[in-house]
Amino acid sequence: MPYCKICGSGTVVVYLPYAKMSLCQNCFLEFYVKRVKKTVEEYKMFREDDVVGVAVSGGKDSSALLHSLRKAFPKLELKALHINLGIPEYSEHCESKVKLLAKSLDTELITYDIRERLGFTVEDFMETRFRRKICSICGTIKRHIFEEMALEAKVRVLATGHNLDDMVSVMLNTFFNGHWSQLIRIKPILPPLADGMAYKVKPLIRSLEKENLLYCMYSEVPIRSLGCPHSNQTGIRKYMQLLEKLSEEDPGFKYIILNRFLELIPIIENAVPKPTLTQCKVCGFPSTNEICSYCKRTSLVKQKEDNY
Ligand code: AMP
Ligand code: ZN
């Protein structure tokens, strides 16, 4: 019968194979929050007197992020930022969980309802030629809206819930496909694209997906129980499966990949020409093209609305 490696109690709830540690519920939660705090401090993601926006989707990762940041930095001003994507049933469900969480933490919640603000929803792309690429369209839309929300909410820093599994599988995907300009953007802290825009930070890069779920369970964090009806990450899933296999052999494997890539990225960054940014002619945001990909994509569904 294992005992908690930290406090010695006999009520072990989790075993972390990469650290060879069995932990009880309280020690696991403390361990998790300490690691988030250490990651924020190591990469100087923000200071305790900052205003930090947290992009909360209603899923386990970003909900664990908001909750653990509140525990790790009790004095920090946090604003929860949520995008309602207008996906029937799913989006209302997600928003209701985020509302519950923000209320329980006494944190301001700002919701951007894309149907109200933009007159279309992510669902509308199902009627376009991007039907099969809806996840990537949704990602483009969310990234653009995060920038807008950060400006409106006046936050200097925007935190997202990307976890260790996400980081490492996206790193491998971009690496094997030679997408160097994308690879160099997978960093724990990304400076603003232009003056006045927000820093992007990822405090959960050392937290496994499974641990985020356990954190939510043991801290009674409300999270969505519905899956997105459009979710399909075939490319990335291939690397996730590969990583699970390799982690069975060596439980520290994901950390090793993360650490090696974090050493490699600045070297690649110096070798790859920096893209020249101009201002998108439509929205004015920084873009590598005359019209940014957000404006290009959304013009498709806007045209449709205009034709009614
Ligand atoms: P994803 O791109 O869905 O893997 O999400 C990555 C991160 O973006 C999440 O951990 C959240 O921090 C944020 N995010 C995703 N969807 C939303 C949403 N609807 N509202 C607010 N933040 C979101
Ligand atoms: Zn634009």
Short mmCIF file of C-alpha atoms and ligand atoms in Angstrom, two decimals:
data_model
loop_
_atom_site.label_atom_id
_atom_site.label_comp_id
_atom_site.label_asym_id
_atom_site.label_seq_id
_atom_site.Cartn_x
_atom_site.Cartn_y
_atom_site.Cartn_z
CA MET A 1 0.00 0.00 0.00
CA PRO A 2 1.64 3.26 -1.12
CA TYR A 3 1.91 6.33 1.10
CA CYS A 4 1.84 9.95 -0.03
CA LYS A 5 5.43 10.88 -0.83
CA ILE A 6 4.96 14.38 0.62
CA CYS A 7 2.85 14.04 3.78
CA GLY A 8 3.07 10.28 4.40
CA SER A 9 -0.71 9.73 4.59
CA GLY A 10 -2.15 6.47 3.33
CA THR A 11 -4.91 7.94 1.14
CA VAL A 12 -3.04 8.08 -2.15
CA VAL A 13 -5.16 9.18 -5.15
CA VAL A 14 -2.60 9.67 -7.90
CA TYR A 15 0.72 8.25 -9.04
CA LEU A 16 2.96 10.47 -11.18
CA PRO A 17 5.24 7.97 -12.94
CA TYR A 18 7.68 10.58 -14.37
CA ALA A 19 8.44 11.75 -10.82
CA LYS A 20 7.94 8.32 -9.17
CA MET A 21 5.54 10.01 -6.72
CA SER A 22 2.33 8.76 -5.13
CA LEU A 23 0.30 11.66 -3.75
CA CYS A 24 -2.81 12.19 -1.64
CA GLN A 25 -5.48 14.62 -2.89
CA ASN A 26 -4.26 17.68 -0.92
CA CYS A 27 -0.61 17.17 -1.79
CA PHE A 28 -1.47 16.64 -5.48
CA LEU A 29 -3.43 19.94 -5.58
CA GLU A 30 -0.59 21.78 -3.83
CA PHE A 31 1.99 20.19 -6.14
CA TYR A 32 -0.06 21.22 -9.20
CA VAL A 33 -0.52 24.85 -8.08
CA LYS A 34 3.18 25.15 -7.14
CA ARG A 35 4.21 23.93 -10.59
CA VAL A 36 1.94 26.51 -12.28
CA LYS A 37 3.44 29.24 -10.07
CA LYS A 38 6.98 28.10 -10.82
CA THR A 39 6.32 28.02 -14.59
CA VAL A 40 4.90 31.57 -14.51
CA GLU A 41 7.91 32.78 -12.53
CA GLU A 42 10.52 30.91 -14.56
CA TYR A 43 9.38 32.47 -17.85
CA LYS A 44 8.47 35.82 -16.23
CA MET A 45 4.98 35.50 -17.71
CA PHE A 46 3.57 38.29 -15.53
CA ARG A 47 4.00 40.07 -12.22
CA GLU A 48 1.61 39.93 -9.31
CA ASP A 49 0.54 43.57 -9.96
CA ASP A 50 -0.45 42.85 -13.58
CA VAL A 51 -3.95 42.47 -15.03
CA VAL A 52 -4.12 39.04 -16.61
CA GLY A 53 -6.83 37.84 -18.97
CA VAL A 54 -7.45 34.10 -18.93
CA ALA A 55 -9.09 32.56 -22.02
CA VAL A 56 -11.54 30.07 -20.50
CA SER A 57 -13.40 27.72 -22.83
CA GLY A 58 -15.26 25.65 -20.24
CA GLY A 59 -12.93 22.68 -20.83
CA LYS A 60 -10.70 21.07 -18.21
CA ASP A 61 -7.43 22.77 -19.20
CA SER A 62 -8.42 26.43 -19.20
CA SER A 63 -10.75 25.94 -16.19
CA ALA A 64 -7.89 24.35 -14.22
CA LEU A 65 -5.73 27.28 -15.37
CA LEU A 66 -8.08 29.97 -14.04
CA HIS A 67 -8.61 28.14 -10.75
CA SER A 68 -4.92 27.38 -10.16
CA LEU A 69 -3.81 30.93 -11.06
CA ARG A 70 -6.26 32.24 -8.45
CA LYS A 71 -4.73 29.87 -5.86
CA ALA A 72 -1.12 30.56 -6.88
CA PHE A 73 -1.48 34.36 -7.04
CA PRO A 74 -4.27 35.39 -4.67
CA LYS A 75 -3.69 39.14 -5.22
CA LEU A 76 -3.43 39.05 -9.01
CA GLU A 77 -6.22 40.81 -10.96
CA LEU A 78 -7.70 38.15 -13.22
CA LYS A 79 -10.32 38.56 -15.93
CA ALA A 80 -11.92 35.46 -17.41
CA LEU A 81 -12.46 35.86 -21.16
CA HIS A 82 -14.88 33.51 -22.88
CA ILE A 83 -15.94 33.27 -26.54
CA ASN A 84 -19.40 31.91 -27.26
CA LEU A 85 -18.88 30.37 -30.70
CA GLY A 86 -22.58 29.82 -31.41
CA ILE A 87 -22.37 26.04 -31.79
CA PRO A 88 -25.89 24.78 -30.92
CA GLU A 89 -26.22 23.27 -27.44
CA TYR A 90 -22.43 22.96 -27.00
CA SER A 91 -21.69 26.69 -26.74
CA GLU A 92 -24.50 27.40 -24.25
CA HIS A 93 -23.30 24.46 -22.17
CA CYS A 94 -19.69 25.74 -22.16
CA GLU A 95 -20.73 29.29 -21.27
CA SER A 96 -22.81 28.06 -18.33
CA LYS A 97 -19.79 26.20 -16.87
CA VAL A 98 -17.52 29.23 -17.28
CA LYS A 99 -20.13 31.42 -15.54
CA LEU A 100 -20.27 29.03 -12.60
CA LEU A 101 -16.49 28.94 -12.29
CA ALA A 102 -16.01 32.71 -12.53
CA LYS A 103 -18.72 33.21 -9.90
CA SER A 104 -17.19 30.66 -7.53
CA LEU A 105 -13.84 32.45 -7.79
CA ASP A 106 -15.40 35.92 -7.61
CA THR A 107 -13.67 36.77 -10.90
CA GLU A 108 -14.92 39.16 -13.57
CA LEU A 109 -16.14 37.31 -16.67
CA ILE A 110 -16.25 38.93 -20.10
CA THR A 111 -18.09 36.96 -22.78
CA TYR A 112 -17.80 37.65 -26.49
CA ASP A 113 -20.88 36.24 -28.19
CA ILE A 114 -19.92 36.00 -31.84
CA ARG A 115 -23.51 35.79 -33.05
CA GLU A 116 -24.34 39.07 -31.27
CA ARG A 117 -21.09 40.82 -32.13
CA LEU A 118 -20.46 39.60 -35.66
CA GLY A 119 -23.82 38.37 -36.93
CA PHE A 120 -22.57 34.87 -37.75
CA THR A 121 -21.36 31.80 -35.87
CA VAL A 122 -18.70 29.13 -36.29
CA GLU A 123 -21.56 26.82 -37.25
CA ASP A 124 -22.17 28.90 -40.40
CA PHE A 125 -18.84 27.67 -41.82
CA MET A 126 -20.44 24.23 -42.15
CA GLU A 127 -22.25 25.66 -45.18
CA THR A 128 -19.04 26.83 -46.85
CA ARG A 129 -16.16 25.09 -48.62
CA PHE A 130 -14.34 25.17 -45.24
CA ARG A 131 -16.71 22.55 -43.80
CA ARG A 132 -13.88 20.05 -43.41
CA LYS A 133 -11.48 22.61 -41.98
CA ILE A 134 -13.81 23.96 -39.36
CA CYS A 135 -11.35 23.36 -36.46
CA SER A 136 -8.68 25.41 -38.16
CA ILE A 137 -11.18 28.18 -39.05
CA CYS A 138 -12.39 28.19 -35.46
CA GLY A 139 -8.75 28.52 -34.29
CA THR A 140 -8.17 31.51 -36.62
CA ILE A 141 -11.37 33.20 -35.39
CA LYS A 142 -10.55 32.58 -31.73
CA ARG A 143 -7.00 33.94 -32.05
CA HIS A 144 -8.32 37.15 -33.64
CA ILE A 145 -11.05 37.58 -31.04
CA PHE A 146 -8.57 36.95 -28.17
CA GLU A 147 -6.59 39.96 -29.42
CA GLU A 148 -9.74 42.10 -29.59
CA MET A 149 -10.90 40.98 -26.16
CA ALA A 150 -7.49 41.62 -24.61
CA LEU A 151 -7.54 45.17 -26.02
CA GLU A 152 -11.09 45.82 -24.84
CA ALA A 153 -10.46 44.33 -21.39
CA LYS A 154 -7.15 46.24 -21.15
CA VAL A 155 -5.14 43.19 -20.09
CA ARG A 156 -1.38 43.25 -20.65
CA VAL A 157 -1.16 39.48 -20.67
CA LEU A 158 -3.43 36.77 -22.04
CA ALA A 159 -3.08 33.25 -20.64
CA THR A 160 -4.35 30.14 -22.43
CA GLY A 161 -4.72 26.57 -21.20
CA HIS A 162 -2.38 24.80 -23.66
CA ASN A 163 -1.12 21.72 -21.80
CA LEU A 164 2.02 19.59 -22.09
CA ASP A 165 0.33 17.09 -24.43
CA ASP A 166 -0.86 19.94 -26.74
CA MET A 167 2.55 21.58 -26.76
CA VAL A 168 4.51 18.45 -27.56
CA SER A 169 2.14 17.07 -30.19
CA VAL A 170 1.95 20.44 -32.00
CA MET A 171 5.75 20.73 -31.78
CA LEU A 172 6.15 17.32 -33.45
CA ASN A 173 3.48 18.06 -36.05
CA THR A 174 5.09 21.35 -37.14
CA PHE A 175 8.58 19.80 -36.95
CA PHE A 176 7.80 16.76 -39.13
CA ASN A 177 5.98 18.97 -41.63
CA GLY A 178 8.78 21.56 -41.69
CA HIS A 179 6.42 24.38 -40.70
CA TRP A 180 9.23 26.40 -39.12
CA SER A 181 7.39 29.70 -38.91
CA GLN A 182 4.64 27.96 -36.92
CA LEU A 183 7.09 26.02 -34.76
CA ILE A 184 8.80 29.17 -33.51
CA ARG A 185 5.45 30.49 -32.25
CA ILE A 186 5.01 27.56 -29.84
CA LYS A 187 6.68 29.24 -26.93
CA PRO A 188 5.72 29.63 -23.26
CA ILE A 189 5.64 33.41 -23.69
CA LEU A 190 5.00 35.28 -26.94
CA PRO A 191 5.59 39.02 -27.18
CA PRO A 192 2.78 41.22 -28.58
CA LEU A 193 2.38 41.34 -32.38
CA ALA A 194 2.19 45.14 -32.20
CA ASP A 195 2.43 47.90 -29.59
CA GLY A 196 -0.53 47.86 -27.22
CA MET A 197 -1.43 44.25 -27.93
CA ALA A 198 -1.17 41.51 -25.29
CA TYR A 199 1.60 39.05 -24.38
CA LYS A 200 0.43 35.44 -24.77
CA VAL A 201 1.45 33.04 -22.04
CA LYS A 202 0.94 29.32 -21.43
CA PRO A 203 1.30 28.55 -17.71
CA LEU A 204 0.20 24.88 -18.16
CA ILE A 205 3.04 23.78 -20.46
CA ARG A 206 4.28 21.43 -17.73
CA SER A 207 0.84 20.07 -16.80
CA LEU A 208 -0.41 16.90 -18.43
CA GLU A 209 -3.93 16.76 -19.83
CA LYS A 210 -4.81 14.00 -17.33
CA GLU A 211 -3.52 16.07 -14.42
CA ASN A 212 -5.69 19.04 -15.48
CA LEU A 213 -8.73 16.77 -15.37
CA LEU A 214 -7.75 15.41 -11.93
CA TYR A 215 -7.18 18.96 -10.71
CA CYS A 216 -10.72 19.93 -11.81
CA MET A 217 -12.20 16.81 -10.20
CA TYR A 218 -10.47 17.25 -6.84
CA SER A 219 -11.00 21.03 -6.73
CA GLU A 220 -14.65 20.67 -7.81
CA VAL A 221 -14.09 22.95 -10.79
CA PRO A 222 -17.17 23.00 -13.06
CA ILE A 223 -16.25 21.83 -16.57
CA ARG A 224 -18.12 20.93 -19.73
CA SER A 225 -19.33 17.37 -20.14
CA LEU A 226 -20.24 17.75 -23.82
CA GLY A 227 -17.66 17.39 -26.58
CA CYS A 228 -17.53 19.80 -29.51
CA PRO A 229 -19.60 18.23 -32.33
CA HIS A 230 -17.04 19.40 -34.91
CA SER A 231 -13.88 18.31 -33.11
CA ASN A 232 -11.53 16.46 -35.42
CA GLN A 233 -7.79 16.75 -34.95
CA THR A 234 -6.61 13.87 -37.11
CA GLY A 235 -3.13 15.26 -37.80
CA ILE A 236 -2.38 16.03 -34.18
CA ARG A 237 -4.00 12.86 -32.83
CA LYS A 238 -1.45 10.74 -34.70
CA TYR A 239 1.34 12.37 -32.68
CA MET A 240 -0.66 12.10 -29.45
CA GLN A 241 -0.92 8.32 -29.92
CA LEU A 242 2.78 8.07 -30.71
CA LEU A 243 3.60 10.06 -27.60
CA GLU A 244 1.44 7.81 -25.40
CA LYS A 245 3.32 4.76 -26.68
CA LEU A 246 6.71 6.34 -26.06
CA SER A 247 5.61 7.53 -22.62
CA GLU A 248 4.78 3.95 -21.62
CA GLU A 249 8.48 3.12 -22.14
CA ASP A 250 9.75 6.33 -20.54
CA PRO A 251 7.20 8.30 -18.45
CA GLY A 252 9.35 11.44 -18.69
CA PHE A 253 9.37 11.42 -22.48
CA LYS A 254 6.97 14.35 -23.03
CA TYR A 255 9.06 16.54 -20.70
CA ILE A 256 12.21 15.58 -22.59
CA ILE A 257 10.66 16.56 -25.94
CA LEU A 258 9.33 19.81 -24.49
CA ASN A 259 12.69 20.75 -23.01
CA ARG A 260 14.67 19.91 -26.16
CA PHE A 261 12.25 21.91 -28.34
CA LEU A 262 12.39 24.88 -25.99
CA GLU A 263 16.18 24.84 -26.46
CA LEU A 264 15.87 24.39 -30.21
CA ILE A 265 13.23 27.04 -30.96
CA PRO A 266 15.46 30.12 -30.38
CA ILE A 267 18.09 28.56 -32.69
CA ILE A 268 15.52 27.96 -35.44
CA GLU A 269 14.11 31.43 -34.82
CA ASN A 270 17.47 32.98 -35.66
CA ALA A 271 17.80 30.90 -38.83
CA VAL A 272 14.31 31.50 -40.24
CA PRO A 273 13.63 34.89 -41.90
CA LYS A 274 11.17 36.93 -39.88
CA PRO A 275 7.86 37.49 -41.72
CA THR A 276 7.22 41.15 -42.51
CA LEU A 277 4.02 42.30 -40.91
CA THR A 278 1.72 44.89 -42.40
CA GLN A 279 -1.69 46.09 -41.27
CA CYS A 280 -4.70 44.15 -42.54
CA LYS A 281 -6.62 46.50 -44.87
CA VAL A 282 -9.93 45.44 -43.37
CA CYS A 283 -9.43 45.09 -39.60
CA GLY A 284 -6.11 46.89 -39.11
CA PHE A 285 -4.53 44.02 -37.15
CA PRO A 286 -0.95 42.92 -37.90
CA SER A 287 -0.87 40.49 -40.82
CA THR A 288 1.58 38.92 -43.24
CA ASN A 289 -0.87 39.57 -46.13
CA GLU A 290 -2.86 42.58 -47.32
CA ILE A 291 -5.96 40.99 -45.85
CA CYS A 292 -5.51 38.79 -42.79
CA SER A 293 -6.75 35.20 -42.72
CA TYR A 294 -9.49 36.11 -40.22
CA CYS A 295 -10.95 38.76 -42.54
CA LYS A 296 -10.59 36.48 -45.58
CA ARG A 297 -12.39 33.59 -43.90
CA THR A 298 -15.12 35.61 -42.22
CA SER A 299 -15.93 37.53 -45.42
CA LEU A 300 -17.34 34.22 -46.73
CA VAL A 301 -20.04 33.98 -44.09
CA LYS A 302 -20.56 37.73 -43.94
CA GLN A 303 -21.30 37.76 -47.69
CA LYS A 304 -23.87 35.06 -47.08
CA GLU A 305 -25.54 37.15 -44.36
CA ASP A 306 -25.53 40.23 -46.63
CA ASN A 307 -27.26 38.27 -49.40
CA TYR A 308 -30.28 37.43 -47.28
P1 AMP B 1 -7.94 24.90 -28.37
O1 AMP B 1 -7.46 25.75 -29.49
O2 AMP B 1 -9.39 24.59 -28.43
O3 AMP B 1 -7.06 23.73 -28.08
O4 AMP B 1 -7.81 25.83 -27.07
C1 AMP B 1 -6.60 26.33 -26.63
C2 AMP B 1 -6.86 27.36 -25.55
O5 AMP B 1 -7.60 28.45 -26.08
C3 AMP B 1 -7.71 26.86 -24.40
O6 AMP B 1 -6.91 26.23 -23.42
C4 AMP B 1 -8.32 28.12 -23.87
O7 AMP B 1 -7.42 28.83 -23.05
C5 AMP B 1 -8.53 28.92 -25.13
N1 AMP B 1 -9.90 28.75 -25.68
C6 AMP B 1 -10.34 27.82 -26.56
N2 AMP B 1 -11.65 27.99 -26.84
C7 AMP B 1 -12.06 29.07 -26.13
C8 AMP B 1 -13.31 29.76 -25.98
N3 AMP B 1 -14.41 29.39 -26.64
N4 AMP B 1 -13.36 30.83 -25.14
C9 AMP B 1 -12.25 31.23 -24.48
N5 AMP B 1 -11.06 30.62 -24.59
C10 AMP B 1 -10.96 29.55 -25.38
ZN ZN B 2 -8.09 41.50 -40.86
#
